[in-house]
Short mmCIF file of C-alpha atoms and ligand atoms in Angstrom, two decimals:
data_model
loop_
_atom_site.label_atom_id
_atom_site.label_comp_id
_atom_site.label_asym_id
_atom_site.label_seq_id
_atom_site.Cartn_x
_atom_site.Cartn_y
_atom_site.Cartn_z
CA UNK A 1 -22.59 -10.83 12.49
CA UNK A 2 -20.61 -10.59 15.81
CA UNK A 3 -21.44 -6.91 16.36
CA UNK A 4 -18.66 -6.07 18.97
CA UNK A 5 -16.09 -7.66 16.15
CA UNK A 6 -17.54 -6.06 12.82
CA UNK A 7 -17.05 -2.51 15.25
CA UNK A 8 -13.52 -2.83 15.45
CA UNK A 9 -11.43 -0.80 13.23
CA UNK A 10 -8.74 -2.24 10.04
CA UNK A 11 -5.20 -1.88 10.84
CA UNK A 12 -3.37 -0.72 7.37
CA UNK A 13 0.04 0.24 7.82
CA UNK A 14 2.77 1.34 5.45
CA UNK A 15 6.63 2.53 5.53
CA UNK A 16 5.43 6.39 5.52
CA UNK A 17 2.61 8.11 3.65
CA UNK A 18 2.67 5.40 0.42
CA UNK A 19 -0.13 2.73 2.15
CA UNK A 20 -2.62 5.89 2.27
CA UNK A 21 -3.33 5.29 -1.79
CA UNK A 22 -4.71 1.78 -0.22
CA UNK A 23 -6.19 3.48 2.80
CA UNK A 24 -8.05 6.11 -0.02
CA UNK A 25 -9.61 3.35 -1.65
CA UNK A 26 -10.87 1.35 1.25
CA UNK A 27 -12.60 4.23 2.57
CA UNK A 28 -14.16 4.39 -0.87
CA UNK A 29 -15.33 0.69 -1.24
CA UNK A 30 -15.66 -0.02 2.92
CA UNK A 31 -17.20 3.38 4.14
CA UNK A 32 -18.26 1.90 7.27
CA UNK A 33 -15.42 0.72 8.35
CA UNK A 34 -13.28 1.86 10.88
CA UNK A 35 -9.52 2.46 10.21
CA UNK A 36 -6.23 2.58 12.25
CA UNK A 37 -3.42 3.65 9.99
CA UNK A 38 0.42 3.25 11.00
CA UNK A 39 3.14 5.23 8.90
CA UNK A 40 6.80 4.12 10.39
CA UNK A 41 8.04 7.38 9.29
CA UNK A 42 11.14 7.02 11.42
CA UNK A 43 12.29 3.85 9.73
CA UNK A 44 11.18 4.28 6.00
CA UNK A 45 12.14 3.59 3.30
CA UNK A 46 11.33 0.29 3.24
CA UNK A 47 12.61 -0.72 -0.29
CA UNK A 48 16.43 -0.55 0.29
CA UNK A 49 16.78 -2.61 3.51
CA UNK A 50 17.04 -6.60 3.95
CA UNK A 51 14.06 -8.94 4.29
CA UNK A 52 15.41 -9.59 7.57
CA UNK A 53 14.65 -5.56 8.93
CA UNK A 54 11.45 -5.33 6.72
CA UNK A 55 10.02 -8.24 8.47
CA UNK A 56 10.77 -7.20 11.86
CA UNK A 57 9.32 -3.79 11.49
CA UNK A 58 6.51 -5.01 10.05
CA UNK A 59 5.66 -7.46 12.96
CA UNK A 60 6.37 -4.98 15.43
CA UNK A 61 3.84 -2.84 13.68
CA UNK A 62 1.60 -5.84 13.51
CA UNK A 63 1.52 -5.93 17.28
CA UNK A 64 1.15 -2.29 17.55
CA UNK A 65 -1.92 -2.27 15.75
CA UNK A 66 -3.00 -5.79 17.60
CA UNK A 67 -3.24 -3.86 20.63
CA UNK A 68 -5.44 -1.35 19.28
CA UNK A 69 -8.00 -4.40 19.04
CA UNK A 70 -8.09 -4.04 14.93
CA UNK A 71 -10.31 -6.75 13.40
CA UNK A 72 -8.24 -7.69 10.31
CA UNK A 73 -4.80 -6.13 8.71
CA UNK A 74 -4.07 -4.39 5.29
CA UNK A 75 -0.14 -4.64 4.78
CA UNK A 76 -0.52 -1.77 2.73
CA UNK A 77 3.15 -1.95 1.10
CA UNK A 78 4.65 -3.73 -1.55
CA UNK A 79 7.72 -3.93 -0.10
CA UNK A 80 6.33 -5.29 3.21
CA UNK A 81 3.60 -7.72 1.16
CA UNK A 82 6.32 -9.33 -0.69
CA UNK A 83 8.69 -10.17 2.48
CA UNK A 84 6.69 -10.52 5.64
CA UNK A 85 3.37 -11.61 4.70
CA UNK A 86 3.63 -15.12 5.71
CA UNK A 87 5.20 -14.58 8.51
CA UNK A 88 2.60 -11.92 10.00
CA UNK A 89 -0.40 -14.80 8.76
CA UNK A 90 1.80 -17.18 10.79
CA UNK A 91 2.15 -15.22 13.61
CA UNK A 92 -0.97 -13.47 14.51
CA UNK A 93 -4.87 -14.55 14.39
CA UNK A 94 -6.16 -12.70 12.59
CA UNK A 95 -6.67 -12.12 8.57
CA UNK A 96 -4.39 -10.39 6.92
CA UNK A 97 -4.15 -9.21 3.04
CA UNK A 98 -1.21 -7.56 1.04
CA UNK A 99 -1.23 -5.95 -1.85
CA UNK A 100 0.84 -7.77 -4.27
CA UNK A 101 -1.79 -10.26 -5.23
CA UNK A 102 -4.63 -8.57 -6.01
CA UNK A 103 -2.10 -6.11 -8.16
CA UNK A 104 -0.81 -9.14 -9.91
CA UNK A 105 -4.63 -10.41 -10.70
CA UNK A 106 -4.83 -7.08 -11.86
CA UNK A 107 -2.31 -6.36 -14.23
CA UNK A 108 -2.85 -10.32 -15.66
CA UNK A 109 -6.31 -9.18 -16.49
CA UNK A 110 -5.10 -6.06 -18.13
CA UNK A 111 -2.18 -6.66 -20.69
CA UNK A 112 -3.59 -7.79 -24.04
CA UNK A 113 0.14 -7.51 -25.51
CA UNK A 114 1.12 -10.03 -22.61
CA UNK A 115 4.18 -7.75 -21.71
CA UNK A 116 3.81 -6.22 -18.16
CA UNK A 117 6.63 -3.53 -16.62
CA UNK A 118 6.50 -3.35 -13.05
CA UNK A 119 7.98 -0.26 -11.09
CA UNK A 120 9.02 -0.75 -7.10
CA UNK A 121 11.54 -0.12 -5.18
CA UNK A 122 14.63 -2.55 -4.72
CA UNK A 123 13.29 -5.08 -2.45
CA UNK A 124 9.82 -5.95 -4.20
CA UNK A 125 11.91 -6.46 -7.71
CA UNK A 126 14.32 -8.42 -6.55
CA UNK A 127 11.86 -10.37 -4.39
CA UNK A 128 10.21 -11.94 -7.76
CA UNK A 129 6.71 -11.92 -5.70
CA UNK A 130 5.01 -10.12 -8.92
CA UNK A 131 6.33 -12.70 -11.31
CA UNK A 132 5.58 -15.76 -8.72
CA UNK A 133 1.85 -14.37 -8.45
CA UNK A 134 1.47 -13.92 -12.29
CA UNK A 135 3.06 -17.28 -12.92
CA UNK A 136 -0.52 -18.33 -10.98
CA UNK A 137 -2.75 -16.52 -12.75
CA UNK A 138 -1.16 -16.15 -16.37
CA UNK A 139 1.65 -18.55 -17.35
CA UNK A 140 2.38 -16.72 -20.74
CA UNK A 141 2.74 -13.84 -19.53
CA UNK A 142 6.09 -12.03 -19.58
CA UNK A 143 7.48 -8.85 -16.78
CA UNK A 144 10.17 -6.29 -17.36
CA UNK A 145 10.78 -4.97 -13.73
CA UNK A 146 12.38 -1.76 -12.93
CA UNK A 147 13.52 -0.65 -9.32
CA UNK A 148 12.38 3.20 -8.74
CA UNK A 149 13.84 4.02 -5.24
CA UNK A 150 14.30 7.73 -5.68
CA UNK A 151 9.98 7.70 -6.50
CA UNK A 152 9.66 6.61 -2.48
CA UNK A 153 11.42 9.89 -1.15
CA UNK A 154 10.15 12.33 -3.96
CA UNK A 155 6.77 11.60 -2.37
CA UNK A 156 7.69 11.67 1.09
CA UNK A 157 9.37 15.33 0.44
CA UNK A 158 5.91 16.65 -1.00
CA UNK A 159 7.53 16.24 -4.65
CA UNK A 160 3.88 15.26 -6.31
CA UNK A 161 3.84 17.89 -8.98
CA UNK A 162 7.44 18.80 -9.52
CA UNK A 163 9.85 19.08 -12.64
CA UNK A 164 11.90 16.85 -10.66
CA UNK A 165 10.14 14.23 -10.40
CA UNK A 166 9.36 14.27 -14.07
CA UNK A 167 12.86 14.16 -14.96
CA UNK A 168 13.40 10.99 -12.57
CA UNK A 169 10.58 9.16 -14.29
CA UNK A 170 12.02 9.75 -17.84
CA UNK A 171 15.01 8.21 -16.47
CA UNK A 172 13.26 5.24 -14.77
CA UNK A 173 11.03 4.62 -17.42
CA UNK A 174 13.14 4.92 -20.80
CA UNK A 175 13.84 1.16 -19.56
CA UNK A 176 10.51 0.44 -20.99
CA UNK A 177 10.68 2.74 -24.28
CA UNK A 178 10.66 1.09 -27.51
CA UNK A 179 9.15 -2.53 -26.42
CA UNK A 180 5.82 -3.84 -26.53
CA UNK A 181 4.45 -3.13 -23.11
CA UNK A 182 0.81 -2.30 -22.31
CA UNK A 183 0.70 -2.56 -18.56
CA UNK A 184 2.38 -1.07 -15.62
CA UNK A 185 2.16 -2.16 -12.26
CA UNK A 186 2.76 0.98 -9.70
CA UNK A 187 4.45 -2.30 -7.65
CA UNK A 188 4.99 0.75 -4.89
CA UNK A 189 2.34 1.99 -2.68
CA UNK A 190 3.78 5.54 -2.93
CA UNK A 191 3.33 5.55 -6.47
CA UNK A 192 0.16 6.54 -7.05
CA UNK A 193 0.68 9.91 -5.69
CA UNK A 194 3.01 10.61 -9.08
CA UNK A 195 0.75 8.60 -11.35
CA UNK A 196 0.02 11.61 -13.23
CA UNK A 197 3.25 11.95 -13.31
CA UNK A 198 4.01 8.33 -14.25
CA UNK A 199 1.11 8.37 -17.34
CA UNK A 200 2.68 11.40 -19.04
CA UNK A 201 5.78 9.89 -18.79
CA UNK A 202 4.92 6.55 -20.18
CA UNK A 203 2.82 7.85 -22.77
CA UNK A 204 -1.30 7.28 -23.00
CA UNK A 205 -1.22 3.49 -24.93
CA UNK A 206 0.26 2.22 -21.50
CA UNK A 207 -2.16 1.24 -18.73
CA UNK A 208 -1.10 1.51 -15.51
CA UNK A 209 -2.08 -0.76 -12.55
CA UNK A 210 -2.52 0.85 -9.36
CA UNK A 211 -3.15 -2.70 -6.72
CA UNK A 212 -4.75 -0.76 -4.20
CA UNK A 213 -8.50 -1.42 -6.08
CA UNK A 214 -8.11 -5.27 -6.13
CA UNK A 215 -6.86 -5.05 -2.43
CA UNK A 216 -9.43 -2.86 -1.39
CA UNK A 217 -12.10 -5.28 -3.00
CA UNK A 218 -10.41 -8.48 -1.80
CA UNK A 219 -10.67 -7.18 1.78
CA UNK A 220 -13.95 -6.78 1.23
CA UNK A 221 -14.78 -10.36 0.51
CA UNK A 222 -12.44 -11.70 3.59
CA UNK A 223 -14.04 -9.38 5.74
CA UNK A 224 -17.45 -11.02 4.79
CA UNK A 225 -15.93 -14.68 5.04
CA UNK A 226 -15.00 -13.95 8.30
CA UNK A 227 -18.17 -12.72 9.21
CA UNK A 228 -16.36 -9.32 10.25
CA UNK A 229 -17.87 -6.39 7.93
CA UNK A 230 -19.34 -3.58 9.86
CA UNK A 231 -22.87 -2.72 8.31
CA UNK A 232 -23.77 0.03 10.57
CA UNK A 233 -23.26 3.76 10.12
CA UNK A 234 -20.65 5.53 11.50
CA UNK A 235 -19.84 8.55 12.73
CA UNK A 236 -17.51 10.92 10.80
CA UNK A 237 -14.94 11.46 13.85
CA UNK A 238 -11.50 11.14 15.08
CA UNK A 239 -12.35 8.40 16.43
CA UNK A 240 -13.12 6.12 13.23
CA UNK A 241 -9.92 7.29 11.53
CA UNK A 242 -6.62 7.04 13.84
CA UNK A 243 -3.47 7.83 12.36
CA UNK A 244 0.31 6.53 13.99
CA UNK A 245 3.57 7.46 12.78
CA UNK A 246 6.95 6.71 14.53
CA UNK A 247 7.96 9.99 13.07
CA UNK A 248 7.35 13.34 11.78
CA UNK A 249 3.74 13.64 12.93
CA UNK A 250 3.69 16.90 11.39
CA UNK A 251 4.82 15.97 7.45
CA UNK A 252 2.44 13.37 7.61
CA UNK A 253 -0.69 15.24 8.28
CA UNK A 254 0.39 17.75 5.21
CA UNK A 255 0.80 15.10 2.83
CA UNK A 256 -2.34 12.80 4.08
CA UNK A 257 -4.19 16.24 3.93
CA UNK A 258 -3.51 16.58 0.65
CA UNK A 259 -4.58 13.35 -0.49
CA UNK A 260 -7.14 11.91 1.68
CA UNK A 261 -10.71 12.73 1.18
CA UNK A 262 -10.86 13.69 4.91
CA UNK A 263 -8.56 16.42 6.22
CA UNK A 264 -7.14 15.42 9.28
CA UNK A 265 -6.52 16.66 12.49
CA UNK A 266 -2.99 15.09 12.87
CA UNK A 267 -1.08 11.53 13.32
CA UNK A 268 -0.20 10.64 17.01
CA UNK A 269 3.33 9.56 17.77
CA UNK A 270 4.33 6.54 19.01
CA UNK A 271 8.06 4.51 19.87
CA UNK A 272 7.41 1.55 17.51
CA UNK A 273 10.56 -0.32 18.95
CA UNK A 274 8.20 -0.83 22.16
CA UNK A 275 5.88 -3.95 20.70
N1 LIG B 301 5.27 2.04 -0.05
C1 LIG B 301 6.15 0.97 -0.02
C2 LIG B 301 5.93 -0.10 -1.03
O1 LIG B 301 4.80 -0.25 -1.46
C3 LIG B 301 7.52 1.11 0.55
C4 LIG B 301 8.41 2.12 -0.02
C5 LIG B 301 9.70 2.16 0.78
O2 LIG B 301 9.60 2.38 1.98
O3 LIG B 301 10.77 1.95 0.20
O4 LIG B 301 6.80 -0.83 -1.37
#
């Protein structure tokens, strides 16, 4: 292995706090990797605005996180996956995984019933990704989607645990009552933050399908093909876990602390517009 490459850290990057349910699980499956994590704060969410504005952000965030010499990208959104993907494999050297294919392998694997609901926000519904991807890897299969926008803002506000949030999901989710589901994708990065939430709600004979395992295991293996996994140790420190935000610094260190396996120290601020 090129040392000096395998060194450099993975750029994962999200509309807000969501693409840290990915970052979790990375950490757990590639602990000796380091990570540069960008939450546009400023501009989320993501889910309600055209594939036009999605893509842009997300290529100026590509090229933010290009510049901090990262080795390989996680698009750590749904959202973002299912509208900019090609275009950020076009555009920059470098590999580059989303998350709506490894959640779709997932789910396909999953259902015995052959009825999957998927929950995301407006964009990644109506994009018909999920359905494209499942198509590939089970043609009988059949999806009930359901767009869950106010989900994205419950957990940027903190709302993890909240009678709120409960009665949103029993509104979202009654679109699934009474049919012969088995599987749930959490087609939303952000989601699971609520998916104890979410289970309750949809009641314990669904299985729900959080992509961020599949992702986190299918970066593993490009990593490998491109000879770019770091096998050394690393040390513990600021400097193998950097965390951007084009916003609200502050709100994203509460909610990351809450959640991440490593408190930490805070989220620098940057002017995304700049790259
Ligand atoms: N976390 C994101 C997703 O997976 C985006 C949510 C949003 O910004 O609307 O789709």
């Amino acid at each position: 292995m090129d040392t000096e490459m395998g060194r450099r850290p993975i750029g994962v990057f999200d509309s807000g706090v969501g693409g840290l349910t990915v970052l979790k699980e990375l950490i757990r499956q590639l602990p000796n990797e380091r990570y540069v994590y960008f939450g546009d704060m400023a501009r989320t969410p993501y889910g309600t605005k055209s594939k036009q504005t999605v893509t842009r952000f997300s290529k100026q965030i590509a090229s933010f996180l290009q510049s901090q010499g990262v080795k390989a990208i996680v698009i750590a959104c749904n959202t973002a996956s299912a509208v900019a993907l090609e275009d950020i494999e076009r555009d920059f050297d470098l590999p580059v995984i989303g998350v709506v294919k490894p959640g779709a392998k997932t789910a396909a694997d999953t259902t015995n019933s052959g009825h999957i609901g998927l929950i995301g926000t407006e964009a990644c519904i109506s994009s018909g990704i999920y359905e494209s991807y499942l198509q590939t890897y089970r043609p009988d299969v059949r999806l009930t989607g359901r767009a869950c926008p106010l989900f994205v803002s419950l957990v940027e506000e903190g709302c993890i645990e909240d009678p709120v949030t409960t009665e949103i999901a029993r509104r979202y989710l009654s679109a699934f009552k009474d049919t012969d589901i088995d599987t749930i994708i959490m087609g939303c990065t952000h989601f699971p933050m609520i998916e104890d939430t979410i289970q309750r709600v949809a009641g314990e004979n669904v299985r729900l399908v959080n992509p961020a395992y599949e992702t986190a295991k299918e970066t593993k293996i490009l990593l490998k093909e491109n000879d770019l996994l770091n096998t050394e140790d690393i040390p513990l420190d600021e400097e193998a876990y950097r965390f951007y935000v084009s916003d609200a610094p502050e709100r994203f260190r509460r909610i990351a602390d809450l959640f991440l396996p490593l408190s930490i120290s805070g989220a620098k601020q940057i002017h995304i517009e700049d790259y």
